[in-house]
Amino acid sequence: MKAVFRSEAMRNVLARLQRFAQSNATVLIEGESGTGKEILARAVHHFSLRPTQPWVDVSCAALPEHLVESELFGYEKGAFSGAQARKEGLFELAHGGTLFLDEIGELDGRMQVKLLRILDCGSYYRLGGTRKVEVNVRVVAATNRDLEKSVAAGEFRKDLYHRLAQLRISAPPLRERREDILPLADFFLGQCSVKSGFSFEAERCLEAYNWPGNVRELRNVVMSSAVISEGPVVEASALPAAIHAAGEERQRRAFAMAGDLSSLSAYAAGAIESSERQLILRVLDETHGHQEMAARILGISARTLSRRLKSYQVSEKAS
Ligand SMILES: Nc1ncnc2c1ncn2[C@@H]1O[C@H](COP(=O)(O)OP(=O)(O)OP(=O)(O)O)[C@@H](O)[C@H]1O
Ligand SMILES: [Mg+2]
């Protein structure tokens, strides 16, 4: 799985991740939905000291509550009705490698206790088992919840939170790293279509939009607009209305700002000229109209002073 990024924010995240990956400590990856937490988790394994060992991932949200335990820890034959043979749990399958516990915030209270125990002692019993299973597993967990809030609300055990968050990585939302938008869009377009790129206007829209669904939303938008757009490049008109509107709003603001700037500079030029004129007239008044003396006091040449005075006469006549 290729991770595409250009922003400083993501370069920092990756640098931190590579350092963390080299230890065996538990890593907690936090971030909004669609920010790429799974890719980061895989990167931890890739850069770890065990990249050729197993990588096992499981979503704690996708498993029905009653299956979480048997999936993670496995069971012995006859542990419950239907357990016709021994089954290894995911912890055993990940032995020597990395176990990725995705959506860890969804784990129920009873499983939180069990997980904490395994993380602390590295061994456990299969369901219905009497012999301890010893495992050497590096755990990486991810969540799009604010786990600190879940802890404060009593929904997530504080001790487990601290155990999981030995090292923390936070995946920044796409709107806080806009430099990544176009490289990601090009990457997704290259994956799904033969189009050569995006029109200038389409790029402006993609960059302006806030992407509440982050990289996942960007990927979906690129894929659908590549199909809708007819020409050799993806046009802005093929983008969803909200994204198109974001581009137009940015354009409007850019024009308004340019207008403000030019009127500000006209105002500044006028203000400088009028205060210069007041100063010159005042010095001339003090020197009783003696231009050479006035020029010396003002620190300008007599010729410049006379040119200035001429231009004032012209503008006075014009006004
Ligand atoms: N830097 C990236 N480079 C390439 N693809 C990316 C990148 N970041 C995210 N993606 C892609 O965007 C999609 C969403 O990423 P991912 O599944 O990792 O999000 P997530 O943070 O786990 O979201 P959720 O909390 O909803 O599970 C995936 O298809 C992933 O491959
Ligand atoms: Mg995910």
Coordinates of C-alpha atoms and ligand atoms in Angstrom, one line a residue:
M1 CA 0.0 0.0 0.0
K2 CA 1.6 3.3 -1.1
A3 CA 1.3 6.4 1.1
V4 CA 1.3 9.6 -0.9
F5 CA 2.1 12.9 0.9
R6 CA 4.0 16.2 0.3
S7 CA 3.0 18.3 3.3
E8 CA 5.4 19.1 6.1
A9 CA 2.7 17.9 8.6
M10 CA 2.8 14.4 7.1
R11 CA 6.6 14.4 6.7
N12 CA 6.8 15.0 10.4
V13 CA 4.3 12.3 11.2
L14 CA 6.2 9.8 9.1
A15 CA 9.6 10.8 10.7
R16 CA 8.1 10.3 14.1
L17 CA 6.5 7.0 13.0
Q18 CA 9.8 5.6 11.7
R19 CA 11.4 6.3 15.0
F20 CA 8.6 4.7 17.0
A21 CA 8.5 1.7 14.7
Q22 CA 11.9 0.6 15.7
S23 CA 10.8 -0.2 19.3
N24 CA 8.3 -2.8 20.4
A25 CA 6.2 -0.4 22.3
T26 CA 2.4 -0.2 21.7
V27 CA 1.4 2.6 19.3
L28 CA -1.9 4.4 19.3
I29 CA -2.9 6.1 16.1
E30 CA -5.6 8.7 16.5
G31 CA -7.3 10.8 13.8
E32 CA -10.6 11.6 12.1
S33 CA -12.2 9.1 9.9
G34 CA -10.5 8.7 6.5
T35 CA -7.2 10.3 7.4
G36 CA -5.2 7.2 6.6
K37 CA -4.7 5.6 10.0
E38 CA -4.7 2.1 8.5
I39 CA -1.9 3.1 6.1
L40 CA 0.1 4.5 9.1
A41 CA -0.4 1.3 11.1
R42 CA 0.9 -0.7 8.2
A43 CA 3.9 1.6 8.0
V44 CA 4.7 1.0 11.6
H45 CA 4.9 -2.7 10.8
H46 CA 6.9 -2.1 7.6
F47 CA 9.5 0.0 9.4
S48 CA 9.6 -2.2 12.5
L49 CA 12.2 -4.8 13.5
R50 CA 9.7 -7.5 12.4
P51 CA 8.5 -6.6 8.9
T52 CA 8.8 -10.1 7.5
Q53 CA 6.8 -11.5 10.4
P54 CA 3.0 -11.8 10.4
W55 CA 0.7 -8.7 10.1
V56 CA -2.7 -9.4 11.4
D57 CA -5.5 -6.8 11.5
V58 CA -8.9 -6.8 13.0
S59 CA -11.6 -4.2 13.3
C60 CA -13.1 -4.2 16.8
A61 CA -16.2 -2.5 15.4
A62 CA -16.8 -5.1 12.7
L63 CA -16.9 -8.0 15.1
P64 CA -20.1 -8.8 17.0
E65 CA -19.4 -8.5 20.7
H66 CA -19.7 -12.2 21.4
L67 CA -17.1 -13.1 18.7
V68 CA -14.4 -10.6 19.7
E69 CA -13.2 -12.9 22.5
S70 CA -13.0 -16.1 20.4
E71 CA -11.5 -14.2 17.5
L72 CA -8.7 -12.6 19.5
F73 CA -7.9 -15.5 21.8
G74 CA -9.1 -18.6 20.0
Y75 CA -10.8 -21.6 21.6
E76 CA -10.3 -25.2 22.5
K77 CA -12.4 -28.0 21.0
G78 CA -15.7 -28.2 22.9
A79 CA -15.3 -24.8 24.6
F80 CA -18.8 -24.0 23.5
S81 CA -21.4 -25.7 21.4
G82 CA -20.2 -25.4 17.8
A83 CA -16.5 -25.4 18.8
Q84 CA -15.7 -28.6 16.9
A85 CA -12.0 -28.1 16.8
R86 CA -9.3 -26.0 18.4
K87 CA -9.0 -22.6 16.7
E88 CA -6.1 -20.3 17.1
G89 CA -6.9 -16.7 18.0
L90 CA -5.5 -13.6 16.2
F91 CA -2.9 -13.0 18.9
E92 CA -1.4 -16.4 18.1
L93 CA -1.6 -15.8 14.4
A94 CA 0.3 -12.5 14.9
H95 CA 3.0 -14.2 17.0
G96 CA 6.4 -12.6 16.3
G97 CA 4.7 -9.9 14.3
T98 CA 2.2 -7.1 14.6
L99 CA -1.5 -7.1 15.6
F100 CA -3.5 -4.1 14.4
L101 CA -6.5 -3.5 16.6
D102 CA -8.6 -1.0 14.5
E103 CA -11.4 1.0 16.0
I104 CA -10.2 0.1 19.5
G105 CA -12.7 2.7 21.0
E106 CA -15.5 0.2 20.2
L107 CA -14.2 -2.5 22.5
D108 CA -16.6 -3.3 25.3
G109 CA -15.6 -3.1 29.0
R110 CA -15.1 -6.8 29.6
M111 CA -12.8 -7.1 26.6
Q112 CA -10.9 -4.0 27.6
V113 CA -9.9 -5.8 30.9
K114 CA -8.8 -8.9 29.0
L115 CA -6.8 -7.0 26.5
L116 CA -5.0 -5.1 29.3
R117 CA -4.1 -8.3 31.0
I118 CA -2.5 -9.7 27.8
L119 CA -0.6 -6.6 27.1
D120 CA 0.8 -6.6 30.6
C121 CA 1.8 -10.3 30.7
G122 CA 2.0 -11.5 27.1
S123 CA 0.1 -14.7 27.8
Y124 CA -3.5 -15.8 28.1
Y125 CA -5.8 -18.8 27.9
R126 CA -7.8 -19.8 24.8
L127 CA -11.5 -20.1 25.5
G128 CA -12.1 -23.3 27.4
G129 CA -8.3 -23.8 27.6
T130 CA -6.3 -24.7 30.7
R131 CA -2.8 -24.1 29.3
K132 CA -1.4 -20.6 28.9
V133 CA -0.5 -19.4 25.4
E134 CA 2.6 -17.3 25.4
V135 CA 2.8 -14.7 22.6
N136 CA 5.2 -12.1 21.4
V137 CA 3.1 -9.5 19.6
R138 CA 3.5 -5.9 18.9
V139 CA 0.2 -4.1 19.2
V140 CA -0.8 -1.1 17.1
A141 CA -4.3 0.3 17.8
A142 CA -6.3 3.0 16.0
T143 CA -9.4 5.0 16.7
N144 CA -11.3 7.9 15.2
R145 CA -12.8 8.7 18.6
D146 CA -11.4 11.1 21.1
L147 CA -10.3 8.3 23.6
E148 CA -9.4 10.8 26.3
K149 CA -13.0 12.0 26.2
S150 CA -14.2 8.3 26.3
V151 CA -12.0 7.8 29.4
A152 CA -13.4 10.9 31.0
A153 CA -16.9 9.7 30.2
G154 CA -16.1 6.3 31.8
E155 CA -16.5 4.4 28.5
F156 CA -12.9 3.4 28.1
R157 CA -10.5 2.2 30.8
K158 CA -7.9 4.7 31.8
D159 CA -5.3 2.0 32.5
L160 CA -5.8 0.4 29.1
Y161 CA -5.7 3.8 27.4
H162 CA -2.3 4.6 28.9
R163 CA -1.0 1.1 28.1
L164 CA -2.1 1.5 24.4
A165 CA -0.8 5.0 24.1
Q166 CA 2.8 4.3 25.1
L167 CA 3.5 6.0 21.8
R168 CA 1.0 8.2 20.1
I169 CA 0.6 9.2 16.5
S170 CA -2.0 11.6 15.3
A171 CA -3.1 11.5 11.6
P172 CA -3.8 15.2 10.6
P173 CA -7.1 16.0 8.8
L174 CA -6.7 16.7 5.1
R175 CA -7.8 20.3 5.5
E176 CA -4.8 21.0 7.7
R177 CA -2.4 19.7 5.0
R178 CA -3.8 21.0 1.8
E179 CA -0.5 20.5 -0.1
D180 CA -1.4 16.8 0.0
I181 CA -4.7 17.2 -1.9
L182 CA -3.4 17.4 -5.5
P183 CA -0.7 14.7 -5.2
L184 CA -3.4 12.4 -3.6
A185 CA -5.9 13.3 -6.3
D186 CA -3.4 12.6 -9.1
F187 CA -2.5 9.3 -7.4
F188 CA -6.1 8.1 -7.2
L189 CA -6.9 9.3 -10.7
G190 CA -3.9 7.3 -12.0
Q191 CA -5.3 4.2 -10.3
C192 CA -8.8 4.4 -11.8
S193 CA -8.6 6.1 -15.2
V194 CA -6.5 7.0 -18.2
K195 CA -7.3 10.7 -17.9
S196 CA -4.3 12.9 -17.9
G197 CA -5.2 15.1 -14.9
F198 CA -7.6 17.8 -13.7
S199 CA -8.4 21.1 -15.3
F200 CA -7.0 24.2 -13.6
E201 CA -10.5 25.1 -12.3
A202 CA -11.0 21.5 -11.0
E203 CA -7.7 21.7 -9.1
R204 CA -8.7 25.0 -7.5
C205 CA -12.0 23.4 -6.3
L206 CA -10.2 20.3 -4.9
E207 CA -7.8 22.5 -3.0
A208 CA -10.4 24.9 -1.6
Y209 CA -12.8 22.3 -0.3
N210 CA -12.7 21.3 3.4
W211 CA -12.8 17.5 3.0
P212 CA -14.8 16.5 6.2
G213 CA -14.4 12.8 5.1
N214 CA -10.6 13.4 4.5
V215 CA -8.6 11.2 2.1
R216 CA -11.4 8.6 1.8
E217 CA -13.8 11.3 0.5
L218 CA -11.2 12.6 -1.9
R219 CA -10.6 9.2 -3.3
N220 CA -14.3 8.6 -3.8
V221 CA -14.8 12.1 -5.4
V222 CA -11.9 11.5 -7.8
M223 CA -13.2 8.1 -8.8
S224 CA -16.7 9.3 -9.5
S225 CA -15.7 12.5 -11.3
A226 CA -13.3 10.6 -13.5
V227 CA -16.3 8.5 -14.7
I228 CA -18.6 11.5 -15.1
S229 CA -16.1 13.8 -17.0
E230 CA -16.1 13.3 -20.7
G231 CA -12.9 15.0 -22.0
P232 CA -9.3 14.0 -21.6
V233 CA -9.1 15.8 -18.2
V234 CA -11.5 15.9 -15.2
E235 CA -13.4 19.2 -15.4
A236 CA -14.7 21.2 -12.4
S237 CA -18.3 20.6 -13.7
A238 CA -17.9 16.9 -12.9
L239 CA -17.2 17.5 -9.2
P240 CA -20.0 17.4 -6.6
A241 CA -21.8 20.8 -6.1
A242 CA -20.3 21.4 -2.7
I243 CA -16.8 21.1 -4.0
H244 CA -17.5 23.3 -7.0
A245 CA -19.0 25.9 -4.7
A246 CA -15.9 25.9 -2.5
G247 CA -13.8 26.7 -5.6
E248 CA -16.0 29.5 -6.6
E249 CA -16.0 30.9 -3.0
R250 CA -12.2 30.9 -3.0
Q251 CA -12.1 32.7 -6.3
R252 CA -14.6 35.3 -5.1
R253 CA -12.5 35.9 -2.0
A254 CA -9.3 36.2 -4.0
F255 CA -10.8 38.8 -6.3
A256 CA -12.2 40.7 -3.3
M257 CA -8.8 40.6 -1.6
A258 CA -7.1 41.9 -4.8
G259 CA -9.6 44.7 -5.0
D260 CA -9.0 45.6 -1.4
L261 CA -5.3 45.6 -1.9
S262 CA -5.4 47.9 -5.0
S263 CA -7.7 50.4 -3.2
L264 CA -5.4 50.3 -0.2
S265 CA -2.4 51.0 -2.3
A266 CA -4.2 53.9 -4.0
Y267 CA -5.1 55.3 -0.6
A268 CA -1.6 54.9 0.7
A269 CA -0.1 56.7 -2.4
G270 CA -2.6 59.6 -1.9
A271 CA -1.9 59.9 1.8
I272 CA 1.9 60.0 1.2
E273 CA 1.5 62.7 -1.5
S274 CA -0.8 64.8 0.6
S275 CA 1.5 64.8 3.7
E276 CA 4.5 65.5 1.5
R277 CA 2.7 68.5 0.0
Q278 CA 1.7 69.8 3.5
L279 CA 5.3 69.6 4.6
I280 CA 6.8 71.4 1.6
L281 CA 4.2 74.2 1.8
R282 CA 4.9 74.6 5.5
V283 CA 8.7 74.8 5.1
L284 CA 8.2 77.3 2.2
D285 CA 6.0 79.4 4.5
E286 CA 8.7 79.3 7.2
T287 CA 11.4 80.4 4.7
H288 CA 9.0 83.1 3.3
G289 CA 8.9 81.5 -0.1
H290 CA 12.7 81.1 -0.4
Q291 CA 12.9 77.9 -2.5
E292 CA 16.6 77.2 -2.2
M293 CA 16.6 77.4 1.5
A294 CA 13.4 75.3 1.7
A295 CA 15.0 72.6 -0.5
R296 CA 18.1 72.5 1.8
I297 CA 15.9 72.1 4.9
L298 CA 13.8 69.4 3.1
G299 CA 17.0 67.5 2.0
I300 CA 16.0 67.6 -1.7
S301 CA 17.4 69.4 -4.7
A302 CA 16.0 72.8 -5.7
R303 CA 15.0 71.2 -9.0
T304 CA 12.9 68.5 -7.3
L305 CA 11.3 71.1 -5.2
S306 CA 10.4 73.2 -8.2
R307 CA 9.0 70.1 -10.0
R308 CA 6.9 69.3 -7.0
L309 CA 5.5 72.8 -6.8
K310 CA 4.6 72.8 -10.4
S311 CA 2.7 69.5 -10.1
Y312 CA 0.8 70.9 -7.1
Q313 CA -0.2 73.9 -9.2
V314 CA -1.4 71.5 -11.9
S315 CA -3.4 69.4 -9.5
E316 CA -4.8 72.5 -7.8
K317 CA -6.0 73.8 -11.2
A318 CA -7.4 70.3 -12.0
S319 CA -9.3 70.0 -8.8
Ligands
LIG1 N1 -1.4 9.1 2.4 C1 -2.1 8.3 1.6 N2 -1.7 7.9 0.4 C2 -2.5 7.1 -0.3 N3 -3.7 6.7 0.1 C3 -4.2 7.1 1.3 C4 -3.4 7.9 2.1 N4 -4.1 8.2 3.2 C5 -5.3 7.5 3.1 N5 -5.4 6.9 1.9 C6 -6.5 6.0 1.4 O1 -7.7 6.6 1.9 C7 -8.6 5.7 2.3 C8 -8.9 5.9 3.8 O2 -7.8 5.6 4.6 P1 -7.9 4.7 5.9 O3 -8.8 3.5 5.6 O4 -6.5 4.4 6.3 O5 -8.6 5.7 6.9 P2 -8.8 5.6 8.4 O6 -8.1 6.8 9.0 O7 -8.5 4.2 8.9 O8 -10.4 5.9 8.5 P3 -11.5 5.2 9.5 O9 -11.3 5.9 10.9 O10 -12.8 5.6 8.9 O11 -11.3 3.8 9.5 C9 -8.0 4.3 2.1 O12 -8.4 3.8 0.8 C10 -6.5 4.6 2.0 O13 -5.8 3.7 1.2
MG2 MG -9.7 2.6 9.4

